[in-house]
Each structure stands twice: as C-alpha cells, then as structure tokens.
Short mmCIF file of C-alpha atoms and ligand atoms in Angstrom, two decimals:
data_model
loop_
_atom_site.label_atom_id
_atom_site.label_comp_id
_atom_site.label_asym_id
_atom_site.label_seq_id
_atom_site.Cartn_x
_atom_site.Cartn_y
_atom_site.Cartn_z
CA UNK A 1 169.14 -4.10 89.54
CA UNK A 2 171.60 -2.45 91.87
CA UNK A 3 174.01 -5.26 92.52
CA UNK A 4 177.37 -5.52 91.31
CA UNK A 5 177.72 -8.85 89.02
CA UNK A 6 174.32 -9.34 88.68
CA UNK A 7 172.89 -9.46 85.18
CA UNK A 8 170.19 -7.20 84.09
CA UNK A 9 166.93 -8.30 81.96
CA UNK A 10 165.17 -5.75 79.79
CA UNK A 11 162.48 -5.97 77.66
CA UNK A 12 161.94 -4.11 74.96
CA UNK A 13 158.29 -3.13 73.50
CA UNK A 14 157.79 -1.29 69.80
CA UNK A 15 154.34 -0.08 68.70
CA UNK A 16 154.65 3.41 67.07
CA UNK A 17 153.81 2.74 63.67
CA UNK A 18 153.12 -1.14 61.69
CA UNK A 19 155.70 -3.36 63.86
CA UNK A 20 154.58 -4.74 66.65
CA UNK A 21 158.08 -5.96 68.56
CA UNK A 22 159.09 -6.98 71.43
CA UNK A 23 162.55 -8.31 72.65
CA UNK A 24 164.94 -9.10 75.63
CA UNK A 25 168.30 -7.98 76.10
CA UNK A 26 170.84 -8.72 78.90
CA UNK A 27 173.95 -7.45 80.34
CA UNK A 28 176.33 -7.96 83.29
CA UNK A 29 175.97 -5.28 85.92
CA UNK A 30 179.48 -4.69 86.60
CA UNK A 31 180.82 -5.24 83.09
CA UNK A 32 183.14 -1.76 81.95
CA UNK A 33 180.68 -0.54 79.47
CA UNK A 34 183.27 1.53 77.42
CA UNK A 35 179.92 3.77 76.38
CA UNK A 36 181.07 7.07 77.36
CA UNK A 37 183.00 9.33 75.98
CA UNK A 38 186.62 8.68 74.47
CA UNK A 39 186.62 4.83 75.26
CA UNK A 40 185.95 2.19 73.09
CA UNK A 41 182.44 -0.44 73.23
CA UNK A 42 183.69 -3.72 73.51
CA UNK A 43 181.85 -6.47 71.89
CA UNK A 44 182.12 -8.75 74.60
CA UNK A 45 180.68 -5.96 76.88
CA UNK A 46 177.58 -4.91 75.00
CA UNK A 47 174.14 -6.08 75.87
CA UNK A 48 173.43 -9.52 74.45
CA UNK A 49 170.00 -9.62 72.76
CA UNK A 50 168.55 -12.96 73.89
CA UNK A 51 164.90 -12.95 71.98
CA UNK A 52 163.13 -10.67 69.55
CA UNK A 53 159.75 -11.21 68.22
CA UNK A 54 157.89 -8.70 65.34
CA UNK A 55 154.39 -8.09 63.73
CA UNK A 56 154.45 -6.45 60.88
CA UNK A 57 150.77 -4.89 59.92
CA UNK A 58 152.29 -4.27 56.16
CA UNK A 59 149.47 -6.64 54.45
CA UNK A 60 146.95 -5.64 56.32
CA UNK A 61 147.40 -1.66 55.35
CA UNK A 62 148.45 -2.18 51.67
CA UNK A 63 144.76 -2.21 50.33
CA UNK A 64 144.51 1.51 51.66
CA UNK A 65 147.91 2.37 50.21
CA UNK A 66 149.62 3.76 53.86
CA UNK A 67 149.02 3.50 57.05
CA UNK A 68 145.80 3.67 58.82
CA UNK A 69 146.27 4.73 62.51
CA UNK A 70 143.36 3.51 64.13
CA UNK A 71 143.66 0.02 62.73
CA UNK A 72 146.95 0.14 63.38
CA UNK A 73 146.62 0.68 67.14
CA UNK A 74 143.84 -2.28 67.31
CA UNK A 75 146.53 -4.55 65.99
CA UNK A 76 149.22 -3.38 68.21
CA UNK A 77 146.74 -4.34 71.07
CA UNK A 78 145.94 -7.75 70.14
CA UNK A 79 150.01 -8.60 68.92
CA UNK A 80 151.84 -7.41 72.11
CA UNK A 81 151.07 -9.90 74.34
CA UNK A 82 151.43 -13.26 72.28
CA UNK A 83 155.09 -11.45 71.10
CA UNK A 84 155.27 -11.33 74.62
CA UNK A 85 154.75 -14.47 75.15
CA UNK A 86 156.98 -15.99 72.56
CA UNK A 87 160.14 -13.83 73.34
CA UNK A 88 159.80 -15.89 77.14
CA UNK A 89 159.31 -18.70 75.67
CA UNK A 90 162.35 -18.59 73.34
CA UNK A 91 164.69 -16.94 75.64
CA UNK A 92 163.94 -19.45 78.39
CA UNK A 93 163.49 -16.19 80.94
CA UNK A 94 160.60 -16.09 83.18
CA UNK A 95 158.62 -12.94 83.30
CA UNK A 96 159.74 -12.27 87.09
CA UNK A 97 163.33 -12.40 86.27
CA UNK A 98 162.43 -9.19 84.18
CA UNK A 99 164.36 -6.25 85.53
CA UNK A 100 162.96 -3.03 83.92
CA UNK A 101 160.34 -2.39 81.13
CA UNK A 102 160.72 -0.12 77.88
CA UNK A 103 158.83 0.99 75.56
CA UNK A 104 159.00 3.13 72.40
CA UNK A 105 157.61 6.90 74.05
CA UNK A 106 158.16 8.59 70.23
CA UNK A 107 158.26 9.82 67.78
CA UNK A 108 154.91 7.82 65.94
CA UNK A 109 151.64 7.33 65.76
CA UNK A 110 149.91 8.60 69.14
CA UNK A 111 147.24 5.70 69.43
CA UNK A 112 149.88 3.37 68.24
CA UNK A 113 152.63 4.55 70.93
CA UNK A 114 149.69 4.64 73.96
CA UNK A 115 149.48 0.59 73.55
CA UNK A 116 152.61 -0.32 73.68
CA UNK A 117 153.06 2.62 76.60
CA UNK A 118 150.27 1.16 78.40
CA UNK A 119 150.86 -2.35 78.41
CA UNK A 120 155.09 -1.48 79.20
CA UNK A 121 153.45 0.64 82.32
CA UNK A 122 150.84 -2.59 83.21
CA UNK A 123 153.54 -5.10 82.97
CA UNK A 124 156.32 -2.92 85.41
CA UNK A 125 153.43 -1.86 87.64
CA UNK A 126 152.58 -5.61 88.29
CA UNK A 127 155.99 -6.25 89.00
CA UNK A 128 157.11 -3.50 90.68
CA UNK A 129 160.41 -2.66 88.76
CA UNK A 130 161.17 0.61 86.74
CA UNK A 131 159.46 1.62 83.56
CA UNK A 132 161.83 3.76 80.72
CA UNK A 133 160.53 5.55 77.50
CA UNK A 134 162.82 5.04 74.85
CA UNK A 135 163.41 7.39 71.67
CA UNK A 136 162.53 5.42 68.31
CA UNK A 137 165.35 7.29 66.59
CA UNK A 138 167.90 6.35 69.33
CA UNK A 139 166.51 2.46 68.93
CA UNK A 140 167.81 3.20 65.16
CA UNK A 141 170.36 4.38 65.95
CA UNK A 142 172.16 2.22 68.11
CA UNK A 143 170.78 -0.86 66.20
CA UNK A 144 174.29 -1.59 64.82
CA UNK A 145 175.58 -2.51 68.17
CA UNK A 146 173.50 -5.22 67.85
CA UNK A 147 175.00 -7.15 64.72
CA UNK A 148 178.16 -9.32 64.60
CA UNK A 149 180.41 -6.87 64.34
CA UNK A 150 179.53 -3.71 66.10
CA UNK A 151 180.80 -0.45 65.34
CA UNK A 152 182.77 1.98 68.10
CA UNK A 153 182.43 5.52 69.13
CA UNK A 154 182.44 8.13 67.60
CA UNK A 155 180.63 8.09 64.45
CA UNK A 156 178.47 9.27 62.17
CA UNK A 157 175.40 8.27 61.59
CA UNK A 158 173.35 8.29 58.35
CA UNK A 159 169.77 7.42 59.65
CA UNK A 160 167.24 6.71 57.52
CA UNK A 161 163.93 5.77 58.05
CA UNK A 162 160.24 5.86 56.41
CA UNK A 163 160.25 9.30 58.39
CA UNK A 164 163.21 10.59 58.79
CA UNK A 165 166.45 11.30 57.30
CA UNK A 166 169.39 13.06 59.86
CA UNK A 167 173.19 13.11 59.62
CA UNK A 168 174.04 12.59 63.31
CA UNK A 169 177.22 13.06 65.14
CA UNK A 170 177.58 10.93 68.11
CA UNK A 171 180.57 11.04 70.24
CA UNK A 172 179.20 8.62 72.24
CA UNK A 173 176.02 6.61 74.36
CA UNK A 174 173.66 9.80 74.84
CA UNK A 175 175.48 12.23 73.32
CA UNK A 176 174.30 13.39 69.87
CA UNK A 177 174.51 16.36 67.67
CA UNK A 178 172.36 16.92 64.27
CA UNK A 179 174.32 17.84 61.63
CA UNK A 180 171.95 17.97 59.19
CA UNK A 181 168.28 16.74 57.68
CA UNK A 182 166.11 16.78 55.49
CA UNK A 183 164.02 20.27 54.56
CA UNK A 184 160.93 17.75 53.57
CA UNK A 185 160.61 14.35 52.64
CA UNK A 186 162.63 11.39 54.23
CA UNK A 187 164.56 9.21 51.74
CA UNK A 188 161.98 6.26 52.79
CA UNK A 189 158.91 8.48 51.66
CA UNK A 190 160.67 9.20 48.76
CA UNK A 191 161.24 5.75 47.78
CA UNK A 192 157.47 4.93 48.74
CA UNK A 193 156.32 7.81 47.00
CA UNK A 194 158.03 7.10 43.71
CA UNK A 195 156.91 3.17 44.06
CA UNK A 196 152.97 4.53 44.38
CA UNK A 197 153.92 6.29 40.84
CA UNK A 198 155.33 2.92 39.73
CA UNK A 199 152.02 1.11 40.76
CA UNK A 200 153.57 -0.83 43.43
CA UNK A 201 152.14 -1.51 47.31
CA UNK A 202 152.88 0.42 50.18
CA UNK A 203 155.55 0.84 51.89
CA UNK A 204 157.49 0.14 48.43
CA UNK A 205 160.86 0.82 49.15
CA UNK A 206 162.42 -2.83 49.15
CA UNK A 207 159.61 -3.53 45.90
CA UNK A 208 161.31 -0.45 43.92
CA UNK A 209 165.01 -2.21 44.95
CA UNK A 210 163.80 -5.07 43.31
CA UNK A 211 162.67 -3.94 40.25
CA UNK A 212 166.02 -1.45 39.96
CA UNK A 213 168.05 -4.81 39.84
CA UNK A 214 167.17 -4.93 36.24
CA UNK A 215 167.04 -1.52 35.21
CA UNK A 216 169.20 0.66 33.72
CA UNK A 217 170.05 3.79 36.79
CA UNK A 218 171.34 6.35 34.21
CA UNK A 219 168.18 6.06 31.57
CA UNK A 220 166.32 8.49 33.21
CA UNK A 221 168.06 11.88 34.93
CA UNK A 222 166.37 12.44 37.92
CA UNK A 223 167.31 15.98 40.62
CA UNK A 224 170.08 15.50 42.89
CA UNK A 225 168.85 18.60 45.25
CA UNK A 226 171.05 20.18 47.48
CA UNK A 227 174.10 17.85 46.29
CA UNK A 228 176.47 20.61 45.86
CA UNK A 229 174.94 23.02 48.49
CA UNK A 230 178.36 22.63 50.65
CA UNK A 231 175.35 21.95 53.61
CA UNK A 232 174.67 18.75 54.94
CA UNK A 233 170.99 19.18 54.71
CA UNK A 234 168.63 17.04 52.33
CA UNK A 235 165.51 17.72 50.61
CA UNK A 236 163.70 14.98 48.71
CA UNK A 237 160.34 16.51 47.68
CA UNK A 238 160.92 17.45 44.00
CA UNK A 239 162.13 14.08 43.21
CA UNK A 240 158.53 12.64 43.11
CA UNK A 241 157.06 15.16 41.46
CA UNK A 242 160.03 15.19 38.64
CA UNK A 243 159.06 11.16 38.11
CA UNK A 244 155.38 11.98 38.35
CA UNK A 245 155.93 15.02 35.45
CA UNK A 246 158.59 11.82 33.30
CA UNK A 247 155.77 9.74 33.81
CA UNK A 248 152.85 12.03 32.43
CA UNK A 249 154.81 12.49 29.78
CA UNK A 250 154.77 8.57 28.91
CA UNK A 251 152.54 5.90 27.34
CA UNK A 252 151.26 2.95 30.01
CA UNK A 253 152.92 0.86 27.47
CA UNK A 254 155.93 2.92 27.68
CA UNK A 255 155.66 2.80 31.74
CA UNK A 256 155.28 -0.64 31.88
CA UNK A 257 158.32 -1.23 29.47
CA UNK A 258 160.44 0.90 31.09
CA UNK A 259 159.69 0.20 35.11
CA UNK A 260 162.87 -1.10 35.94
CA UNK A 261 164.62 1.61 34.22
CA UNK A 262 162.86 4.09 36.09
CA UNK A 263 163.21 2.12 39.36
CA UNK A 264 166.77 2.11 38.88
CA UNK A 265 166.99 5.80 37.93
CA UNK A 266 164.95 7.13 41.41
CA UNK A 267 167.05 4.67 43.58
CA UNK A 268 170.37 5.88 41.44
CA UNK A 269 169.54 9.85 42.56
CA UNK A 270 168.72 8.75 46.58
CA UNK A 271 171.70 6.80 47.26
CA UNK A 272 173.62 9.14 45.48
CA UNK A 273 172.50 11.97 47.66
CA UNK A 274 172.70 9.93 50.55
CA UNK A 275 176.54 8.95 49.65
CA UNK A 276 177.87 11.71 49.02
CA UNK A 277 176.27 13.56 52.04
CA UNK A 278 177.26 11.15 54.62
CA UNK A 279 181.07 11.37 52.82
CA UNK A 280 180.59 15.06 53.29
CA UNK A 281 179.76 14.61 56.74
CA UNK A 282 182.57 12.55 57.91
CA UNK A 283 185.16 15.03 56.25
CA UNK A 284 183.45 17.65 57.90
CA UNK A 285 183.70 16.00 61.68
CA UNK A 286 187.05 14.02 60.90
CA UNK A 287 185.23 11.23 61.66
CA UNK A 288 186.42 7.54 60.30
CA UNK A 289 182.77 5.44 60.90
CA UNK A 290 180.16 5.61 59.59
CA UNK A 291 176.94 3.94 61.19
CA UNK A 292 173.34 3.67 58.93
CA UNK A 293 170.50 2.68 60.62
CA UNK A 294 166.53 2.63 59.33
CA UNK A 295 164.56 0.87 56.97
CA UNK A 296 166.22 2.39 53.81
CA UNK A 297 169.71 1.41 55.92
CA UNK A 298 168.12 -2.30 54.15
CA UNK A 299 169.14 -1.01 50.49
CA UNK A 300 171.65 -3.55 48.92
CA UNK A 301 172.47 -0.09 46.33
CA UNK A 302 173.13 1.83 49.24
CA UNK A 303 175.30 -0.46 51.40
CA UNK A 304 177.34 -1.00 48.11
CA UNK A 305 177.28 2.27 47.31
CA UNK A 306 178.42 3.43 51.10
CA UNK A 307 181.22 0.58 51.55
CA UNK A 308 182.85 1.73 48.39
CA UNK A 309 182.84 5.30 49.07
CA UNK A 310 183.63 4.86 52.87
CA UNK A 311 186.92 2.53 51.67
CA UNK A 312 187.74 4.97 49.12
CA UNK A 313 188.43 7.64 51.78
CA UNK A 314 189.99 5.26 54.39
CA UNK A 315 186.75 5.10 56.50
CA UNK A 316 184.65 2.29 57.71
CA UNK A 317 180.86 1.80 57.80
CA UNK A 318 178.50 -0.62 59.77
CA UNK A 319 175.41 -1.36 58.93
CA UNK A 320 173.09 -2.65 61.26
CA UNK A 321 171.46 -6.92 60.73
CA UNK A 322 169.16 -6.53 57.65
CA UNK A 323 166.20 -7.79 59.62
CA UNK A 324 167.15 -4.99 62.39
CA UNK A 325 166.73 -2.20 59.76
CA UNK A 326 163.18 -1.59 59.83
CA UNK A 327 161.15 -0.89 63.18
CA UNK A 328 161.49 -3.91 65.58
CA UNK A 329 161.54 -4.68 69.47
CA UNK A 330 165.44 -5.56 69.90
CA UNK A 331 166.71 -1.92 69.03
CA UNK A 332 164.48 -0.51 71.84
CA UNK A 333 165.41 -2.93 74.41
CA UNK A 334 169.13 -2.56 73.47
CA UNK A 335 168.44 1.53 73.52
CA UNK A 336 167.01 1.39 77.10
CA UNK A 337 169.90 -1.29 78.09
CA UNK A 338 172.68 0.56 76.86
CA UNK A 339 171.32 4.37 78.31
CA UNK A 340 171.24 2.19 81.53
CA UNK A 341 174.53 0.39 81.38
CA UNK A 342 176.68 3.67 80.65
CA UNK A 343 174.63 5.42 83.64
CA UNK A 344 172.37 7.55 81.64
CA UNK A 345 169.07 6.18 83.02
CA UNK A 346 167.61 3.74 85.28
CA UNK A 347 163.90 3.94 84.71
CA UNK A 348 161.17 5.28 86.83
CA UNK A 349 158.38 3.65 89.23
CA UNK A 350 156.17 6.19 88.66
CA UNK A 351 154.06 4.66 86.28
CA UNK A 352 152.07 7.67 84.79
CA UNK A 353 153.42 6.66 80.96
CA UNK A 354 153.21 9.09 78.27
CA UNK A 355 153.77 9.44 74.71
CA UNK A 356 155.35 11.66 72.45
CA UNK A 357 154.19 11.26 68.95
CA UNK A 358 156.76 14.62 67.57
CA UNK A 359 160.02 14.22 69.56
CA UNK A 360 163.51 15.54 68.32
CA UNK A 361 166.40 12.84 69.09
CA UNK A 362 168.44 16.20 70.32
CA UNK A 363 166.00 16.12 73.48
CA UNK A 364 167.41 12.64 74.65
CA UNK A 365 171.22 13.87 74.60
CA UNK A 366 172.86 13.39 78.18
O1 LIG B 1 162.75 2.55 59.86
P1 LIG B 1 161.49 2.10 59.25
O2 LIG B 1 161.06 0.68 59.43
O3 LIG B 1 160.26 2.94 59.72
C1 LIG B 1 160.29 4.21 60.26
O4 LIG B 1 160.71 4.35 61.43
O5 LIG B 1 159.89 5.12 59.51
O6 LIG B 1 161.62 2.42 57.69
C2 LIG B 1 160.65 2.11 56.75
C3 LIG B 1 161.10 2.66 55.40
C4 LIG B 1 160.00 2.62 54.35
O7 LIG B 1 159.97 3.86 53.69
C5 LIG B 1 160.48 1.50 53.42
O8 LIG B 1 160.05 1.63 52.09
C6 LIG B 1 161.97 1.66 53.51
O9 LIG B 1 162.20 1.90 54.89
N1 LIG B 1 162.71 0.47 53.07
C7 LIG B 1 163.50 0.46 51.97
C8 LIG B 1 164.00 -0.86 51.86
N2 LIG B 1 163.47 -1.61 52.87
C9 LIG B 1 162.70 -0.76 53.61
N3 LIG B 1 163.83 1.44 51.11
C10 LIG B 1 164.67 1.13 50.12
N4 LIG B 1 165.18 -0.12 49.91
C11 LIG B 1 164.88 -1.13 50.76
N5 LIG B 1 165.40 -2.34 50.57
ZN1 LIG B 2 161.58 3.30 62.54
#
C-alpha cells in the first residue's frame, strides 16, 4: 500500500444492525487528498466507490415488530460472503488485489458487529494485509462524499439515524466536535415509534412519509420540544406519547380516516425540529454547509424542508445518494479509505478484532 502512484483497494464490510453490506472503494496513492484541515476535497480526488452490495433483514424482522439480535447475527453470517462475492464479481477486482479490510467495529448490535468483525479479521489474516475498525457514525457521516456532487470541508452535519440524532461540527477528515443531541429518542425511533401507533411495520419511517403525502401536516398540533431552548440539543420522547394520548382519544374509525393527517402532522413536528436546529447550528459555527446523513437523511419533507431553509440563509446542503442513507457497505469502505488517504490510519496486522457495540463518534477524532 506504501507506494507512491499506486492505487489502493478497500473493502468495506457492514453488519451492526439489519444490512448486511459490503463494498469496494479505490483511490490513487499519491493523489493530494485536500482532507485536512483548511483545504478543499476535490471530487476528482476522492475515493471512487467501484461496487456495493446490501442485505437488508427488514422482512424477515417485521413479524416481531423490531429487531431481533440473535436472528439478526445468523443472517449476517450466511449474507457476507455471497455480498462478497458479488461486489468481485461486479467490480471486476480479484480478491488478492485487495489492499486492506474494514469493518463496522460500532456502535450496534454486539453479535451482529462480531460477524462482520470476524469474517473482516479471516479475510485480512488470509491475505496478510491490514485490518481497520471503522465507526458506523463516521460511515454516515462521510456518506455524502460519495454522491455526484460531494460536499467540502467544513460543515455541519445533521446526522440522523434509527439511533441517533447529533449536530456535528467537522472541520475536516477526523476532526469532529458534537454540538448537540438528542436527551432521548433519535428522530428515526421517533418516526418508527409513531408508525407502530399508526399500525404500520417496522422500521416505519419511509411507510409514515408515504402516508404524510396525503395528509394534511397542520390538522393535528403535535410538541416541538426544545425548539426555542437557544441549545442545540433534541429530545423526541414526548412526541410519541402526545400521538399515543391524540390517538386514545379517537375512534378506529376516526384513526383510520384520519391516518394521513396524522402522518403528516408527526413528520410536520420532526423536520421542523430538525430544520430549525441544524439552521441554528450553522449560525452558531458560521458555517455555510450543511451535510445530512442517516436513514431519516432519506425524507423527501426533510430534504425540501432543509434546501429551502439552507437557501434562505445563503447556505448550501448535501445530502448523501438516497440508497446511501440507510446502513450499507460503501460508507464504511469510503470511511476507512478516506481516514487512510488523509493519513489518519493505515490499519493493523494484528488481527485480534473487537467490537464496540456503545461507541461515541468523539472517540474517533484525530
Ligand atoms: O441509518 P439507519 O439505516 O440505521 C441506523 O444506523 O440506525 O436509519 C434507519 C432509520 C429508521 O428509523 C427508518 O425508519 C428511518 O431511518 N428512515 C426514514 C425514512 N427512511 C428511513 N425516516 C423517515 N423518512 C424516510 N423516508
Ligand atoms: Zn446506520
């Protein structure tokens, strides 16, 4: 990997929750990566993702309404390998030409994590070439540099995920500083909680979208906590229990003729929150980009919603490919390839892997 002009292949594995992914980025040894501090990424520059392949265990969860871990982490084992498989295949790169594995190391599921930890440690051992635990969050975050039209730093970011919701600043590759979170509930559980009330599957977020396209978002007033708390924190709790005490209070018949109203009304008080905070938090840095990444970053409400608000103030916001939003392999391989490129990282051949199912992304800062 040490050679000037050569080009570097990573592969990228994802297992801690219900995507199985795997991927392969590449990048040119010697290329300036314009990742540090007070330079600008160049498109050209950036790793170039050359195959992804996902898994998603969705269906096979929904009857139990979440997540089960242990059946999750079966499926992981038996996905990794075919995904494998197919991202060779597709990217026309032989498994030898592989430079240096990663893998998601947290935060998630700890059974989940250990498979794709153990087959990323199997798979560099064989070969010989350096193993690197990623951050999940990071993979998020960074995302963006994977669409069309990447963004620059420094920015904030609004992440946003079934798990967690952060206002980051990042000044640039590696260096990140929270600015605020939320106190309890992610926006993601929020949406899936309120979908449960609405009688919809798990996860529910992009189902309760759906249904909000035809409903009316100011019939029913739902909290906006913390809005005007001049902090940058969130809290999102008390909104499912204010649409489970509207919907007590209602007839099935009523419910069911009123769904999309009510759909439109919960997503109305998130991306509302969400807006305004992340405006907040680009006045407060003197920031002018803004970066979303996570599965809610897939809201078509939100994106409006943020491109509105971000031209309104003279700022600009990227988003990151819709199918990149939720958990997949391509934002850890591009993670591990761009804390590489800019110098951060280069792996390890000691292959004793390990997993950290509760990780804060303010432990991976350079
Ligand atoms: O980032 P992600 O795939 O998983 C975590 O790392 O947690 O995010 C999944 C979350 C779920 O809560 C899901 O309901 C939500 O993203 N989500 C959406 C949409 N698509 C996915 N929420 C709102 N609108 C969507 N279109
Ligand atoms: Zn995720």
């Amino acid at each position: 990997m040490g050679q000037l002009g050569a080009k570097v292949y990573i592969l990228g594995i994802e297992s801690s929750c219900d995507e199985s992914g795997v991927a392969l980025v590449k990048f040119d040894q010697d290329a300036a990566t314009g990742l540090r501090a007070g330079t600008q990424s160049s498109a050209t520059r950036l790793p170039q993702l050359l195959a992804h392949a996902l898994h998603t265990q969705i269906e096979m969860h929904q009857p139990y309404g979440g997540v089960v871990p242990e059946l999750a982490s079966r499926d992981h084992i038996q996905r990794i390998i075919p995904l494998l498989n197919q991202v060779l295949t597709q990217s026309g790169v032989g498994i030898a030409q592989v430079d240096l594995v990663a893998y998601t190391k947290g935060p998630g599921l700890a059974g989940a994590l250990l498979v794709g930890a153990g087959v990323a440690a199997s798979l560099a051992a064989s070969m010989n070439i350096p193993l690197l635990g990623v951050h999940h969050l990071e993979g998020h975050l960074l995302s963006p540099f994977l669409s069309e039209d990447p963004p620059s730093f420094p920015f904030v970011c609004l992440l946003v995920s079934g798990g967690h919701t952060q206002l980051m600043g990042v000044q640039s590759m590696g260096q990140y500083e929270l600015l605020g979170e939320s106190v309890d509930d992610a926006a993601g559980e929020a949406f899936d909680k309120s979908a449960k009330l609405l009688g919809l599957d798990y996860p529910g977020g992009a189902a309760l979208s759906q249904l909000a396209v035809h409903g009316d978002p100011k019939a029913f007033s739902f909290p906006r906590p913390m809005l005007h708390s001049g902090r940058l924190d969130f809290s999102f709790a008390g909104l499912k229990t204010s649409v489970l005490t509207q919907i007590k209070k209602m007839t099935e018949k009523d419910i069911e003729a009123c769904k999309t109203d009510l759909a439109a009304s919960v997503q109305a008080a998130i991306v509302e929150v969400l807006v305004k905070k992340s405006i907040a938090a680009l006045k407060q840095t003197q920031l002018k980009t803004l970066v979303v990444a996570g599965g809610v970053g897939a809201n078509q409400t939100l994106r409006e919603a943020l491109l509105k608000a971000c031209s309104q103030m003279g700022a600009k916001v990227f988003f990151p490919e819709l199918s990149l939003c939720t958990d997949n392999g391509a934002m850890i391989a591009m993670a591990a390839a761009m804390r590489v490129q800019s110098g951060i990282e280069k792996g390890s051949k000691c292959y004793d892997f390990d997993v950290k199912p509760r990780w804060s992304l303010s432990d991976v800062v350079a």
